[in-house]
Amino acid sequence: STHASNEPMFTTTQIISCSAGSNIGIKELVNVISNNVKLRARDTDGDFVFAVDHCFGIRGQGTILTGTCLSGAISVNSPIKISDTKLERKVKSMQVFRRSVDRISAGDRAGVCVTQFDAKQLERGLVYTGSAVQTVYAIVVDLHKVPYYRGAVTGKTKYHVSVGHETVLGRLTFFSGEREFSFANRYSFEETFPEESGDGVFALLELENSVQCVARSMVIISRLDIDINSPTCRLAFWGRIQHAYTSPTYATDDGMSELKIYKTKEREGVVERMNDSHTVIVKELFKKETDIDLFCNL
């Protein structure tokens, strides 16, 4: 295969001739894959977080939560918290690919059995220990635009915000500045997403409904109201949470004032005459009722 430029596409890729039907080259293929696929390092020391994608009950056993362990580790008889419900239950048993285990850790796909929990209370969500999961009402995200999205990109527009298994509506405020987010930095307000900005681009996402998520979670921002049959890409942005506001009154709390976003403003006037080498007379710069003291010594 070649690119449009006729340059080879797979110059450094090993190509193995194989046939599953006649068992030709299968061992060679397995060896090449094993030698080139690197296992991702998993964090098993932090709080346990388990993403539940299915929940069902088994009579006489309990309720089974199936999903993937995102971080940390857990053992049988350990207490876990179930998101949304705020309930705490002990792990009765666990299985990994139908094999009973006493412990699971980050990266494991597993089924976790708990008792005294109604499966109807949870369809999808997070199970965790400690304070790994928090309820957030607004978030600051480092923003990256999906290149195939062609819709209008303006601040204060409502988008669909997906975090984990939850999707809610949110309003965006764009700002840019230092690539590493910090409350110590000052950021420039942006009316629209700055396509050509060499700075870091961020957004304050104010959510219509709270969501539960883990710190530094991936966020996907989209326009799901666009017709599904339209050839238009509905995914607009992606990024990771840089800061989360966990108070429902975040807009009036002191914490909101830590976010230093400024707008650049300018006024224009006409120079009527030069009074001396240090003074000019300008008209149409201010209105008669303007407080001039606000503009002195800037």
Coordinates of C-alpha atoms in Angstrom, one line a residue:
S1 CA 0.0 0.0 0.0
T2 CA 1.2 3.6 -0.7
H3 CA 0.3 7.1 0.3
A4 CA -1.0 9.6 -2.3
S5 CA 2.6 10.8 -2.5
N6 CA 3.6 7.3 -3.6
E7 CA 5.9 6.9 -0.6
P8 CA 5.9 3.4 1.0
M9 CA 3.4 3.3 3.9
F10 CA 4.8 0.3 5.8
T11 CA 8.6 0.7 5.4
T12 CA 9.4 -0.4 8.9
T13 CA 6.5 -2.8 9.5
Q14 CA 7.0 -6.6 9.4
I15 CA 4.6 -8.4 7.2
I16 CA 3.9 -12.1 7.9
S17 CA 2.4 -14.4 5.3
C18 CA -0.1 -16.6 7.2
S19 CA -3.2 -18.7 6.8
A20 CA -5.5 -19.7 9.6
G21 CA -7.1 -22.4 7.6
S22 CA -3.9 -24.3 6.9
N23 CA -2.1 -23.1 10.1
I24 CA 0.7 -21.6 8.1
G25 CA 2.7 -18.8 9.6
I26 CA 0.6 -18.5 12.8
K27 CA 3.4 -19.1 15.2
E28 CA 5.6 -16.5 13.4
L29 CA 2.7 -14.0 13.6
V30 CA 2.2 -14.6 17.3
N31 CA 5.9 -14.2 18.0
V32 CA 6.0 -10.9 16.1
I33 CA 3.0 -9.5 17.9
S34 CA 4.4 -10.6 21.3
N35 CA 7.7 -9.0 20.6
N36 CA 6.2 -5.7 19.5
V37 CA 3.3 -5.2 21.8
K38 CA 4.3 -3.6 25.1
L39 CA 2.2 -4.0 28.2
R40 CA 1.1 -0.7 29.6
A41 CA 2.3 0.2 33.2
R42 CA -0.7 0.1 35.5
D43 CA -1.1 2.0 38.8
T44 CA -2.0 -0.5 41.5
D45 CA -1.0 1.7 44.5
G46 CA -3.7 4.4 44.4
D47 CA -7.4 4.2 45.2
F48 CA -9.4 1.5 43.5
V49 CA -11.6 2.6 40.6
F50 CA -13.8 0.2 38.7
A51 CA -15.8 1.2 35.6
V52 CA -19.1 -0.8 35.7
D53 CA -20.7 -1.4 32.3
H54 CA -23.3 -4.0 33.3
C55 CA -25.1 -4.9 36.5
F56 CA -27.4 -7.9 37.1
G57 CA -28.6 -10.1 39.9
I58 CA -28.1 -13.9 40.5
R59 CA -30.6 -15.5 42.9
G60 CA -28.8 -16.9 45.9
Q61 CA -25.5 -15.2 45.1
G62 CA -26.0 -11.4 45.0
T63 CA -25.5 -8.7 42.4
I64 CA -22.8 -8.9 39.8
L65 CA -21.0 -5.8 38.6
T66 CA -19.0 -6.4 35.4
G67 CA -16.5 -3.9 34.2
T68 CA -12.8 -2.9 34.0
C69 CA -10.5 -1.9 36.9
L70 CA -9.1 1.5 36.0
S71 CA -6.7 1.9 38.9
G72 CA -5.7 0.5 42.2
A73 CA -6.5 -3.0 43.5
I74 CA -9.2 -4.7 45.6
S75 CA -9.5 -8.0 47.4
V76 CA -12.4 -10.2 48.5
N77 CA -14.1 -8.9 51.7
S78 CA -12.9 -5.3 51.0
P79 CA -15.5 -2.5 51.3
I80 CA -16.3 -0.6 48.1
K81 CA -18.4 2.5 47.4
I82 CA -21.0 2.5 44.6
S83 CA -21.3 5.8 42.8
D84 CA -24.7 7.7 42.6
T85 CA -26.2 5.5 45.3
K86 CA -23.6 6.5 48.0
L87 CA -23.9 3.0 49.3
E88 CA -21.0 0.9 50.7
R89 CA -20.8 -2.8 50.3
K90 CA -18.3 -5.6 50.8
V91 CA -16.9 -7.7 47.9
K92 CA -18.3 -11.2 48.3
S93 CA -16.4 -12.8 45.4
M94 CA -14.7 -12.0 42.1
Q95 CA -14.1 -13.7 38.8
V96 CA -11.8 -12.9 35.9
F97 CA -12.9 -14.7 32.7
R98 CA -15.0 -17.2 34.7
R99 CA -12.0 -18.0 37.0
S100 CA -12.5 -17.1 40.7
V101 CA -9.8 -14.8 42.1
D102 CA -9.1 -13.2 45.5
R103 CA -7.7 -9.9 44.1
I104 CA -8.0 -7.8 41.0
S105 CA -5.9 -4.8 40.0
A106 CA -5.7 -2.1 37.3
G107 CA -6.2 -3.4 33.8
D108 CA -8.2 -6.5 34.8
R109 CA -11.6 -7.2 33.3
A110 CA -13.7 -8.7 36.0
G111 CA -17.0 -9.5 37.6
V112 CA -17.5 -8.3 41.2
C113 CA -20.2 -9.9 43.4
V114 CA -21.8 -7.8 46.2
T115 CA -24.8 -8.6 48.4
Q116 CA -27.8 -6.5 49.5
F117 CA -27.7 -4.3 46.5
D118 CA -30.5 -4.0 43.9
A119 CA -29.2 -4.3 40.4
K120 CA -31.9 -1.8 39.2
Q121 CA -30.1 0.9 41.1
L122 CA -27.1 0.9 38.8
E123 CA -26.8 0.4 35.1
R124 CA -23.4 2.0 34.4
G125 CA -21.2 3.9 36.8
L126 CA -18.1 3.8 39.0
V127 CA -17.2 1.6 42.0
Y128 CA -14.3 2.9 44.1
T129 CA -12.5 3.2 47.5
G130 CA -11.4 6.3 49.4
S131 CA -12.2 9.6 47.7
A132 CA -11.2 8.6 44.2
V133 CA -14.5 9.7 42.7
Q134 CA -15.9 13.2 43.1
T135 CA -19.1 14.9 42.2
V136 CA -18.4 17.9 40.0
Y137 CA -20.5 20.9 38.7
A138 CA -17.9 22.6 36.5
I139 CA -14.5 21.7 35.1
V140 CA -11.5 23.2 33.5
V141 CA -10.3 21.2 30.5
D142 CA -7.2 21.5 28.3
L143 CA -8.9 21.6 24.9
H144 CA -8.0 19.9 21.6
K145 CA -10.2 20.3 18.5
V146 CA -11.3 17.3 16.4
P147 CA -10.0 18.3 13.0
Y148 CA -13.1 16.8 11.2
Y149 CA -15.5 19.0 13.1
R150 CA -16.7 21.8 10.8
G151 CA -19.4 23.4 12.9
A152 CA -19.3 26.9 14.3
V153 CA -17.1 27.2 17.4
T154 CA -18.1 30.0 19.7
G155 CA -18.0 30.5 23.4
K156 CA -21.2 30.2 25.6
T157 CA -22.6 27.6 23.1
K158 CA -24.1 24.5 24.7
Y159 CA -22.4 21.2 23.9
H160 CA -22.8 17.7 25.0
V161 CA -20.1 16.8 27.6
S162 CA -19.2 13.1 28.1
V163 CA -17.2 12.0 31.1
G164 CA -17.0 8.3 31.8
H165 CA -20.5 6.8 31.2
E166 CA -22.3 10.2 31.7
T167 CA -23.3 12.8 29.1
V168 CA -24.7 16.1 30.1
L169 CA -25.1 19.6 28.6
G170 CA -22.5 22.2 29.3
R171 CA -21.6 25.7 28.4
L172 CA -18.0 26.5 27.2
T173 CA -15.8 29.6 27.9
F174 CA -12.6 29.5 26.0
F175 CA -9.3 31.0 27.2
S176 CA -5.6 30.6 26.3
G177 CA -2.2 31.1 27.7
E178 CA 0.6 29.0 29.2
R179 CA 0.4 25.3 28.1
E180 CA 0.7 24.0 31.6
F181 CA -2.5 25.0 33.5
S182 CA -2.0 26.8 36.8
F183 CA -4.1 29.2 38.9
A184 CA -0.9 31.3 39.1
N185 CA -1.1 32.1 35.4
R186 CA -3.1 34.8 33.7
Y187 CA -5.2 33.7 30.7
S188 CA -6.6 35.6 27.7
F189 CA -10.4 35.3 27.1
E190 CA -11.3 33.9 23.6
E191 CA -14.6 34.6 21.9
T192 CA -14.1 31.5 19.6
F193 CA -11.7 28.6 19.6
P194 CA -8.2 30.0 18.6
E195 CA -7.4 27.6 15.7
E196 CA -3.8 29.0 15.1
S197 CA -2.9 29.7 18.7
G198 CA 0.6 28.5 19.7
D199 CA -0.5 28.7 23.4
G200 CA -2.3 26.2 25.5
V201 CA -6.1 26.4 24.9
F202 CA -8.5 25.7 27.8
A203 CA -12.2 25.8 28.5
L204 CA -14.3 26.3 31.5
L205 CA -17.2 23.8 31.2
E206 CA -20.2 24.8 33.3
L207 CA -22.4 21.7 33.5
E208 CA -26.2 21.8 33.7
N209 CA -26.2 18.6 35.8
S210 CA -23.5 17.3 38.1
V211 CA -21.4 14.3 37.1
Q212 CA -19.2 11.8 39.0
C213 CA -15.7 11.3 37.7
V214 CA -12.1 10.6 38.6
A215 CA -9.4 13.3 38.6
R216 CA -7.8 13.9 35.2
S217 CA -10.6 12.0 33.4
M218 CA -10.9 12.2 29.6
V219 CA -13.6 14.5 28.4
I220 CA -15.3 14.4 25.0
I221 CA -17.3 17.4 23.9
S222 CA -19.8 17.0 21.0
R223 CA -22.9 18.2 19.3
L224 CA -25.2 15.2 19.5
D225 CA -28.1 17.4 18.4
I226 CA -26.8 17.3 14.8
D227 CA -28.8 15.0 12.6
I228 CA -27.3 11.5 12.9
N229 CA -27.8 11.0 9.1
S230 CA -25.8 14.1 8.3
P231 CA -22.3 13.6 6.9
T232 CA -21.0 16.1 9.5
C233 CA -18.7 15.0 12.3
R234 CA -20.5 15.5 15.7
L235 CA -17.4 15.2 17.9
A236 CA -16.0 18.7 18.5
F237 CA -13.3 18.6 21.2
W238 CA -11.5 16.4 23.6
G239 CA -9.2 16.9 26.6
R240 CA -8.5 16.0 30.2
I241 CA -9.8 17.6 33.4
Q242 CA -7.2 20.1 34.8
H243 CA -9.4 21.2 37.7
A244 CA -12.9 20.3 39.0
Y245 CA -15.3 22.5 41.0
T246 CA -17.1 20.2 43.5
S247 CA -19.4 22.8 45.1
P248 CA -22.8 23.5 43.6
T249 CA -22.3 27.2 44.5
Y250 CA -18.9 27.3 42.7
A251 CA -19.9 30.4 40.8
T252 CA -20.1 32.5 43.9
D253 CA -17.4 30.7 45.9
D254 CA -14.0 32.3 46.4
G255 CA -12.4 29.4 44.4
M256 CA -13.9 30.7 41.1
S257 CA -11.9 34.0 41.5
E258 CA -8.7 32.0 41.4
L259 CA -9.2 31.6 37.6
K260 CA -7.6 34.7 36.2
I261 CA -9.1 35.3 32.7
Y262 CA -8.8 38.8 31.2
K263 CA -10.3 40.5 28.2
T264 CA -8.2 42.9 26.1
K265 CA -10.2 46.1 25.5
E266 CA -9.3 49.2 23.5
R267 CA -10.6 52.7 22.8
E268 CA -10.0 54.8 19.8
G269 CA -9.9 58.6 19.5
V270 CA -8.8 61.3 17.1
V271 CA -5.8 63.5 17.9
E272 CA -7.1 67.1 17.5
R273 CA -3.8 68.9 18.2
M274 CA -0.5 68.6 20.1
N275 CA -0.4 70.9 23.1
D276 CA 3.3 70.3 23.8
S277 CA 5.9 67.5 23.4
H278 CA 4.3 65.6 26.2
T279 CA 0.6 66.4 25.8
V280 CA -2.0 65.8 23.0
I281 CA -5.6 66.8 22.9
V282 CA -7.8 63.8 21.8
K283 CA -11.5 63.9 21.0
E284 CA -14.1 61.1 20.8
L285 CA -12.0 58.9 23.2
F286 CA -14.4 59.1 26.2
K287 CA -17.9 60.1 26.8
K288 CA -18.7 63.1 28.9
E289 CA -19.9 61.0 31.9
T290 CA -16.8 58.7 31.8
D291 CA -14.8 58.5 35.0
I292 CA -11.3 59.4 33.8
D293 CA -9.7 58.3 37.0
L294 CA -10.3 54.7 35.9
F295 CA -7.9 55.2 33.0
C296 CA -5.1 57.1 34.8
N297 CA -1.7 55.5 35.4
L298 CA -2.5 52.3 33.5

